[in-house]
mmCIF file of C-alpha atoms in Angstrom:
data_model
loop_
_atom_site.group_PDB
_atom_site.id
_atom_site.type_symbol
_atom_site.label_atom_id
_atom_site.label_comp_id
_atom_site.label_asym_id
_atom_site.label_seq_id
_atom_site.Cartn_x
_atom_site.Cartn_y
_atom_site.Cartn_z
ATOM 1 C CA MET A 1 0.000 0.000 0.000
ATOM 2 C CA GLY A 2 3.026 2.285 -0.154
ATOM 3 C CA TYR A 3 3.317 2.659 3.615
ATOM 4 C CA ASP A 4 6.303 1.652 5.694
ATOM 5 C CA ALA A 5 5.418 0.931 9.313
ATOM 6 C CA PRO A 6 7.801 2.671 11.697
ATOM 7 C CA GLY A 7 10.680 0.967 13.420
ATOM 8 C CA PHE A 8 11.624 1.630 17.028
ATOM 9 C CA THR A 9 13.424 4.904 16.295
ATOM 10 C CA GLU A 10 10.750 6.236 13.892
ATOM 11 C CA VAL A 11 7.655 5.626 15.993
ATOM 12 C CA MET A 12 7.869 8.940 17.866
ATOM 13 C CA SER A 13 7.644 11.033 14.671
ATOM 14 C CA THR A 14 4.768 11.730 12.266
ATOM 15 C CA THR A 15 7.085 11.437 9.249
ATOM 16 C CA LEU A 16 6.040 7.974 8.028
ATOM 17 C CA ALA A 17 2.338 8.688 8.601
ATOM 18 C CA ASP A 18 2.651 11.949 6.658
ATOM 19 C CA ARG A 19 4.381 10.117 3.801
ATOM 20 C CA GLY A 20 2.040 7.119 3.912
ATOM 21 C CA ALA A 21 -1.315 8.953 4.080
ATOM 22 C CA PRO A 22 -1.501 9.833 0.352
ATOM 23 C CA ALA A 23 -0.604 6.251 -0.610
ATOM 24 C CA TYR A 24 -3.249 4.891 1.776
ATOM 25 C CA ARG A 25 -5.888 7.242 0.324
ATOM 26 C CA SER A 26 -4.888 6.126 -3.179
ATOM 27 C CA PHE A 27 -5.151 2.462 -2.167
ATOM 28 C CA MET A 28 -8.634 3.026 -0.732
ATOM 29 C CA GLU A 29 -9.623 4.943 -3.865
ATOM 30 C CA GLY A 30 -8.520 1.925 -5.891
ATOM 31 C CA ILE A 31 -10.760 -0.337 -3.826
ATOM 32 C CA GLN A 32 -13.678 1.981 -4.613
ATOM 33 C CA ALA A 33 -12.864 2.018 -8.325
ATOM 34 C CA THR A 34 -12.523 -1.769 -8.662
ATOM 35 C CA ASN A 35 -15.364 -3.067 -6.495
ATOM 36 C CA GLU A 36 -18.391 -4.597 -8.178
ATOM 37 C CA ASN A 37 -20.901 -3.790 -5.428
ATOM 38 C CA ALA A 38 -23.121 -0.744 -5.718
ATOM 39 C CA ASP A 39 -22.378 0.453 -2.197
ATOM 40 C CA PRO A 40 -19.883 -1.639 -0.217
ATOM 41 C CA HIS A 41 -19.449 -1.015 3.497
ATOM 42 C CA VAL A 42 -15.800 -0.031 3.982
ATOM 43 C CA THR A 43 -14.074 0.378 7.345
ATOM 44 C CA ALA A 44 -10.655 1.939 7.864
ATOM 45 C CA ILE A 45 -8.951 0.409 10.889
ATOM 46 C CA GLY A 46 -5.892 1.999 12.434
ATOM 47 C CA HIS A 47 -4.012 0.144 15.161
ATOM 48 C CA SER A 48 -1.260 1.830 17.183
ATOM 49 C CA TYR A 49 0.830 4.062 14.858
ATOM 50 C CA GLY A 50 -1.584 3.002 12.103
ATOM 51 C CA SER A 51 -4.240 5.129 13.833
ATOM 52 C CA LEU A 52 -2.031 8.147 13.138
ATOM 53 C CA LEU A 53 -1.766 7.069 9.489
ATOM 54 C CA VAL A 54 -5.562 6.686 9.226
ATOM 55 C CA GLY A 55 -6.119 9.985 11.058
ATOM 56 C CA THR A 56 -3.673 11.799 8.780
ATOM 57 C CA ALA A 57 -5.313 10.378 5.649
ATOM 58 C CA ALA A 58 -8.821 11.096 6.936
ATOM 59 C CA ARG A 59 -8.014 14.734 7.715
ATOM 60 C CA GLU A 60 -7.047 15.439 4.100
ATOM 61 C CA GLN A 61 -9.593 17.187 1.860
ATOM 62 C CA GLY A 62 -12.470 14.767 1.214
ATOM 63 C CA GLY A 63 -11.325 12.240 3.795
ATOM 64 C CA ILE A 64 -10.530 8.636 2.893
ATOM 65 C CA PRO A 65 -12.345 7.696 -0.333
ATOM 66 C CA GLY A 66 -15.319 5.383 0.193
ATOM 67 C CA VAL A 67 -14.851 4.866 3.925
ATOM 68 C CA ASP A 68 -18.029 4.516 5.979
ATOM 69 C CA ASP A 69 -16.518 3.929 9.428
ATOM 70 C CA ILE A 70 -13.171 4.420 11.142
ATOM 71 C CA VAL A 71 -11.921 2.232 14.000
ATOM 72 C CA LEU A 72 -8.957 3.365 16.116
ATOM 73 C CA LEU A 73 -7.281 0.777 18.346
ATOM 74 C CA GLY A 74 -4.595 1.291 20.992
ATOM 75 C CA SER A 75 -4.017 4.763 19.644
ATOM 76 C CA PRO A 76 -1.345 7.221 20.785
ATOM 77 C CA GLY A 77 -3.390 9.878 18.930
ATOM 78 C CA THR A 78 -4.486 10.505 15.355
ATOM 79 C CA GLY A 79 -3.239 14.035 14.825
ATOM 80 C CA ALA A 80 -6.856 15.187 15.203
ATOM 81 C CA GLN A 81 -8.378 16.936 18.173
ATOM 82 C CA THR A 82 -11.937 15.705 17.512
ATOM 83 C CA ALA A 83 -13.654 12.847 15.697
ATOM 84 C CA ASP A 84 -15.359 15.375 13.404
ATOM 85 C CA GLU A 85 -11.994 16.146 11.787
ATOM 86 C CA LEU A 86 -11.872 12.605 10.324
ATOM 87 C CA ASN A 87 -14.498 13.360 7.648
ATOM 88 C CA VAL A 88 -16.879 10.435 8.212
ATOM 89 C CA GLY A 89 -19.117 12.027 10.829
ATOM 90 C CA LYS A 90 -18.555 11.739 14.547
ATOM 91 C CA GLY A 91 -21.042 8.853 14.840
ATOM 92 C CA HIS A 92 -18.913 6.749 12.493
ATOM 93 C CA VAL A 93 -15.659 6.982 14.460
ATOM 94 C CA PHE A 94 -15.049 4.189 16.977
ATOM 95 C CA ALA A 95 -12.134 3.815 19.359
ATOM 96 C CA ALA A 96 -10.900 1.159 21.758
ATOM 97 C CA SER A 97 -8.262 1.284 24.460
ATOM 98 C CA ALA A 98 -7.615 -1.743 26.630
ATOM 99 C CA GLY A 99 -6.887 -0.790 30.224
ATOM 100 C CA ASN A 100 -3.527 -2.609 30.180
ATOM 101 C CA ASP A 101 -2.390 -1.121 26.859
ATOM 102 C CA PRO A 102 0.527 1.233 27.610
ATOM 103 C CA VAL A 103 0.619 2.732 24.093
ATOM 104 C CA SER A 104 -2.832 4.282 24.431
ATOM 105 C CA TRP A 105 -1.640 6.042 27.596
ATOM 106 C CA LEU A 106 1.509 7.531 26.012
ATOM 107 C CA PRO A 107 1.503 11.144 27.244
ATOM 108 C CA ALA A 108 2.094 14.185 25.078
ATOM 109 C CA PRO A 109 5.782 15.032 24.535
ATOM 110 C CA SER A 110 5.348 18.228 26.554
ATOM 111 C CA SER A 111 4.376 16.084 29.552
ATOM 112 C CA ILE A 112 7.688 14.287 29.406
ATOM 113 C CA ILE A 113 9.879 17.258 28.529
ATOM 114 C CA GLY A 114 8.010 19.974 30.436
ATOM 115 C CA PRO A 115 8.128 20.859 34.120
ATOM 116 C CA ALA A 116 5.220 18.633 35.284
ATOM 117 C CA PRO A 117 5.734 14.897 35.778
ATOM 118 C CA ALA A 118 4.420 12.749 32.905
ATOM 119 C CA ILE A 119 2.389 10.568 35.259
ATOM 120 C CA VAL A 120 0.224 13.528 36.243
ATOM 121 C CA ASN A 121 -0.259 14.813 32.701
ATOM 122 C CA ALA A 122 -0.972 11.303 31.383
ATOM 123 C CA LEU A 123 -4.302 11.603 33.183
ATOM 124 C CA ASP A 124 -5.474 14.371 30.833
ATOM 125 C CA ASP A 125 -6.648 13.692 27.285
ATOM 126 C CA GLU A 126 -3.545 14.715 25.328
ATOM 127 C CA ARG A 127 -1.479 11.887 23.893
ATOM 128 C CA TRP A 128 1.725 11.725 21.846
ATOM 129 C CA PHE A 129 -0.033 12.521 18.537
ATOM 130 C CA GLY A 130 -3.000 14.617 19.702
ATOM 131 C CA ARG A 131 -6.142 14.079 21.699
ATOM 132 C CA ASP A 132 -6.879 10.626 23.104
ATOM 133 C CA PRO A 133 -9.455 8.997 20.767
ATOM 134 C CA VAL A 134 -11.273 7.387 23.711
ATOM 135 C CA SER A 135 -11.589 10.677 25.598
ATOM 136 C CA GLU A 136 -14.944 12.372 25.918
ATOM 137 C CA SER A 137 -13.582 15.542 24.320
ATOM 138 C CA PHE A 138 -12.496 13.642 21.169
ATOM 139 C CA GLY A 139 -16.071 12.489 20.623
ATOM 140 C CA ALA A 140 -15.674 8.986 19.140
ATOM 141 C CA THR A 141 -17.815 6.074 20.284
ATOM 142 C CA ARG A 142 -15.680 4.076 22.700
ATOM 143 C CA ILE A 143 -16.238 0.409 22.040
ATOM 144 C CA GLN A 144 -15.821 -2.032 24.887
ATOM 145 C CA SER A 145 -12.386 -3.610 24.977
ATOM 146 C CA GLY A 146 -11.858 -4.525 28.609
ATOM 147 C CA ASP A 147 -8.408 -4.482 30.149
ATOM 148 C CA GLY A 148 -6.694 -7.044 27.926
ATOM 149 C CA PRO A 149 -3.852 -9.245 29.178
ATOM 150 C CA LEU A 150 -1.403 -8.015 31.799
ATOM 151 C CA PRO A 151 2.122 -6.901 30.787
ATOM 152 C CA LEU A 152 4.975 -9.390 30.371
ATOM 153 C CA TRP A 153 6.259 -9.329 33.905
ATOM 154 C CA LEU A 154 2.784 -10.242 35.168
ATOM 155 C CA SER A 155 1.477 -12.562 32.442
ATOM 156 C CA GLY A 156 4.395 -14.050 30.526
ATOM 157 C CA GLU A 157 2.739 -13.080 27.189
ATOM 158 C CA GLY A 158 5.202 -10.442 25.968
ATOM 159 C CA PRO A 159 5.845 -6.807 26.853
ATOM 160 C CA THR A 160 2.522 -5.411 25.595
ATOM 161 C CA PRO A 161 0.001 -8.237 25.031
ATOM 162 C CA ALA A 162 -2.991 -5.930 25.566
ATOM 163 C CA HIS A 163 -1.705 -3.654 22.802
ATOM 164 C CA SER A 164 -1.496 -6.485 20.280
ATOM 165 C CA GLY A 165 -4.665 -8.276 21.395
ATOM 166 C CA TYR A 166 -7.524 -6.184 19.964
ATOM 167 C CA PHE A 167 -8.148 -8.574 17.049
ATOM 168 C CA ASP A 168 -7.671 -11.721 19.156
ATOM 169 C CA SER A 169 -10.956 -13.281 20.259
ATOM 170 C CA GLU A 170 -9.199 -15.128 23.098
ATOM 171 C CA ARG A 171 -7.101 -12.281 24.505
ATOM 172 C CA ASN A 172 -9.710 -9.545 23.988
ATOM 173 C CA PRO A 173 -13.071 -11.036 23.009
ATOM 174 C CA SER A 174 -15.073 -7.833 23.536
ATOM 175 C CA ALA A 175 -12.830 -5.756 21.236
ATOM 176 C CA ALA A 176 -12.644 -8.439 18.535
ATOM 177 C CA ASN A 177 -16.420 -8.889 18.608
ATOM 178 C CA ASN A 178 -17.085 -5.155 18.393
ATOM 179 C CA ILE A 179 -14.626 -4.716 15.504
ATOM 180 C CA ALA A 180 -16.412 -7.513 13.616
ATOM 181 C CA LYS A 181 -19.780 -5.809 14.129
ATOM 182 C CA ILE A 182 -18.487 -2.493 12.756
ATOM 183 C CA VAL A 183 -16.773 -4.093 9.753
ATOM 184 C CA SER A 184 -19.944 -6.028 8.904
ATOM 185 C CA GLY A 185 -22.003 -2.824 8.939
ATOM 186 C CA ARG A 186 -23.716 -3.556 12.253
ATOM 187 C CA ALA A 187 -22.240 -0.790 14.392
ATOM 188 C CA ASP A 188 -25.676 -0.449 15.962
ATOM 189 C CA LEU A 189 -24.915 -3.680 17.864
ATOM 190 C CA VAL A 190 -21.583 -2.693 19.444
ATOM 191 C CA THR A 191 -21.171 -2.664 23.189
ATOM 192 C CA THR A 192 -19.691 0.558 24.491
ATOM 193 C CA GLU A 193 -17.936 1.802 27.570
ATOM 194 C CA GLU A 194 -17.542 5.235 29.084
ATOM 195 C CA SER A 195 -15.063 7.649 27.592
ATOM 196 C CA ARG A 196 -11.896 8.319 29.566
#
């Protein structure tokens, strides 16, 4: 799709998302042009840094071609301050953040560099790449995703199993089930939880 996922040293910058957004929009435009259905239901799903890529593409003029719904999972921010900026309508933006997912709690750079301790500022709704998609002020529908598995030192499943478990029906059945409902065009059946 013309997008290179970031490595460890690139993940703190918007550079690859900025470069990849036009290619992603072009890919989605190609899906629209080649489909044989009159009106397919298309969902853009951004996980982790991919939520920044989707957010960057969606904020461009006209949004992401043909996309009906956007799902943001384990997001450190999308570059947007509100769901309305993603050009699908606030009611068509869904977000999930497992309680044990450290990436979705990544505080804004100013929290780490500035005078206040990051742990205090992590409790507000600013994240590394903008407003927290599961915050009330962002305005997305927060789909239920539970806590997910505990971190490595408590579970033995790797350093961030909750972050990589959104699609796994065993590790995070509520998130996986809700994603399936949205993708199948049945967002009216999702289970939700309160915004952060």
